[in-house]
């Protein structure tokens, strides 16, 4: 088992490039199944979750050629089965993104409950996906260890996301409806930029999706979807993580290859709490701030405050002058890292599974910690960079599945971080 060893406190300086978005890559790879033509995907992040997704696609029969470090060519023509390998699928939650495209192409699909990290209670349900597939005409057979969906023909339908707004369920039903007969209207959809990017690509290849990036989408089913090239957008969660990292360590850094507009809510909060920044279309500079003000947040679907930036923001608030209420509304188990922050010296009270109070500013001290999940992991790295002494973080596979070469990139900014076996 590997670990990160971080010595602090340190001020970072220099420039960092944002990589391609994990949560866009994990959708375009399975979306390739909707077509029988070759697709070239560029700006792929080199992370574990992407590797797992490509492995799953290869298992189904797709031919995958790596063109260079960030580019793959996928030929989905010979995909000849619609059953997800349970061992591969159980390794990551985003394996569920294969279900809709396989159902659309083959009229059936068999898969296990997807695996993944610990942030959702009850194994992160897929009930919303199943409701959506069923609305399009799929029959669902839920066995002890698998689900089997079958549809002689998928038919467009009206579907309202009643239980909650889900990013991956929105994308899944959207993809499936592209090849259904007739018109589908999806209401109360998620609006994340990754959804619009996927829809724009599919539309360029013959799909007829209107309204992606808004709460209501209309999808006219088509017979065939072509393929071309898809450039993965910059990862907005990396952008936000690095911006918060700079603010929390009172550093000056420039973040390149990013779209600041995608983290608008964070930048608006920066203005309120006194974190100075300068932004261009594709860069963001963060300047050191002496006195950070507290500011309460409540996580929300896009364009609200992203749940994925809640853990880093909580670390930032340990350095703010006063009390902050952090309210996590999306996932049930995303405050698990608070205990680690408290061990480091933060003054944190967990009020209930969804809310915590941070009283700042507090000095943080290096400790031996375990990363519960990906975003908590980057939060602990941020805390460690600002903490006195040495921090050891284990379970770093959770961090590396979402952030490419985090050690090398942070070292370039002057961080004292290393990975040991
Ligand atoms: N939920 C259900 N039933 C469902 C689907 C979701 O109860 O059928 C619940 C989830 O358990 C959760 C809430 O609904 O409590 C929201 O989940 P959502 O479906 O929106 O999340 P997701 O689509 O599984 C994506 C990202 C997450 C990100 C959320 C933000 C991908 C691959 N994942 O997940 O990213 O936090 O949207 O809503 O796009 C990450 O990158 O670290 C990450 C977890």
XYZ file of C-alpha atoms and ligand atoms in Angstrom, residues 22-23 26-27 93-94 119 124-129 163-168 237 307-308 330-331 334 374-375, ligand 1:
71
model
C -12.626 12.709 -15.133
C -16.397 13.106 -15.081
C -16.140 8.506 -17.830
C -19.165 9.330 -20.009
C -19.326 3.475 -9.798
C -19.105 4.942 -13.302
C -19.603 8.623 -0.122
C -25.106 4.411 -3.869
C -28.474 3.395 -5.315
C -29.325 3.286 -9.036
C -33.100 3.479 -8.620
C -33.348 6.729 -10.590
C -31.570 5.128 -13.558
C -36.589 11.586 -6.437
C -33.609 13.822 -7.025
C -31.442 15.486 -9.607
C -28.749 13.049 -10.669
C -25.856 13.817 -12.994
C -25.104 10.316 -14.208
C -13.098 20.132 -9.915
C -20.357 18.670 -3.363
C -16.958 17.714 -4.778
C -25.864 15.585 -1.952
C -24.048 12.647 -0.358
C -19.069 13.126 2.613
C -11.262 11.113 -3.638
C -12.337 14.652 -2.750
N -28.778 8.774 -6.108
C -29.802 7.923 -5.816
N -30.283 7.107 -6.799
C -29.776 7.118 -8.055
C -28.721 7.997 -8.360
C -28.245 8.816 -7.361
O -30.288 7.876 -4.704
O -30.261 6.352 -8.886
C -28.248 9.669 -5.072
C -26.777 9.471 -4.783
O -26.548 8.413 -3.859
C -26.404 10.828 -4.233
C -27.275 11.789 -5.031
O -28.312 10.981 -5.560
O -26.725 10.913 -2.891
C -26.605 12.507 -6.159
O -25.928 11.583 -6.959
P -25.662 11.841 -8.486
O -26.341 10.720 -9.218
O -25.869 13.241 -8.907
O -24.148 11.595 -8.495
P -23.458 10.800 -9.563
O -24.110 11.104 -10.866
O -23.330 9.386 -9.129
C -21.706 12.585 -10.286
C -20.214 12.626 -10.253
C -19.773 12.771 -8.813
C -20.351 14.050 -8.256
C -21.872 14.051 -8.398
C -22.432 15.394 -8.032
C -19.588 11.266 -12.126
C -18.974 10.005 -12.612
N -19.687 11.402 -10.813
O -22.039 11.444 -9.522
O -18.375 12.854 -8.811
O -20.032 14.165 -6.902
O -22.243 13.767 -9.756
O -23.787 15.338 -7.958
O -19.944 12.137 -12.903
C -16.240 12.700 -7.872
O -15.805 13.095 -8.965
O -15.533 12.569 -6.840
C -17.637 12.319 -7.788
C -18.129 11.566 -6.811
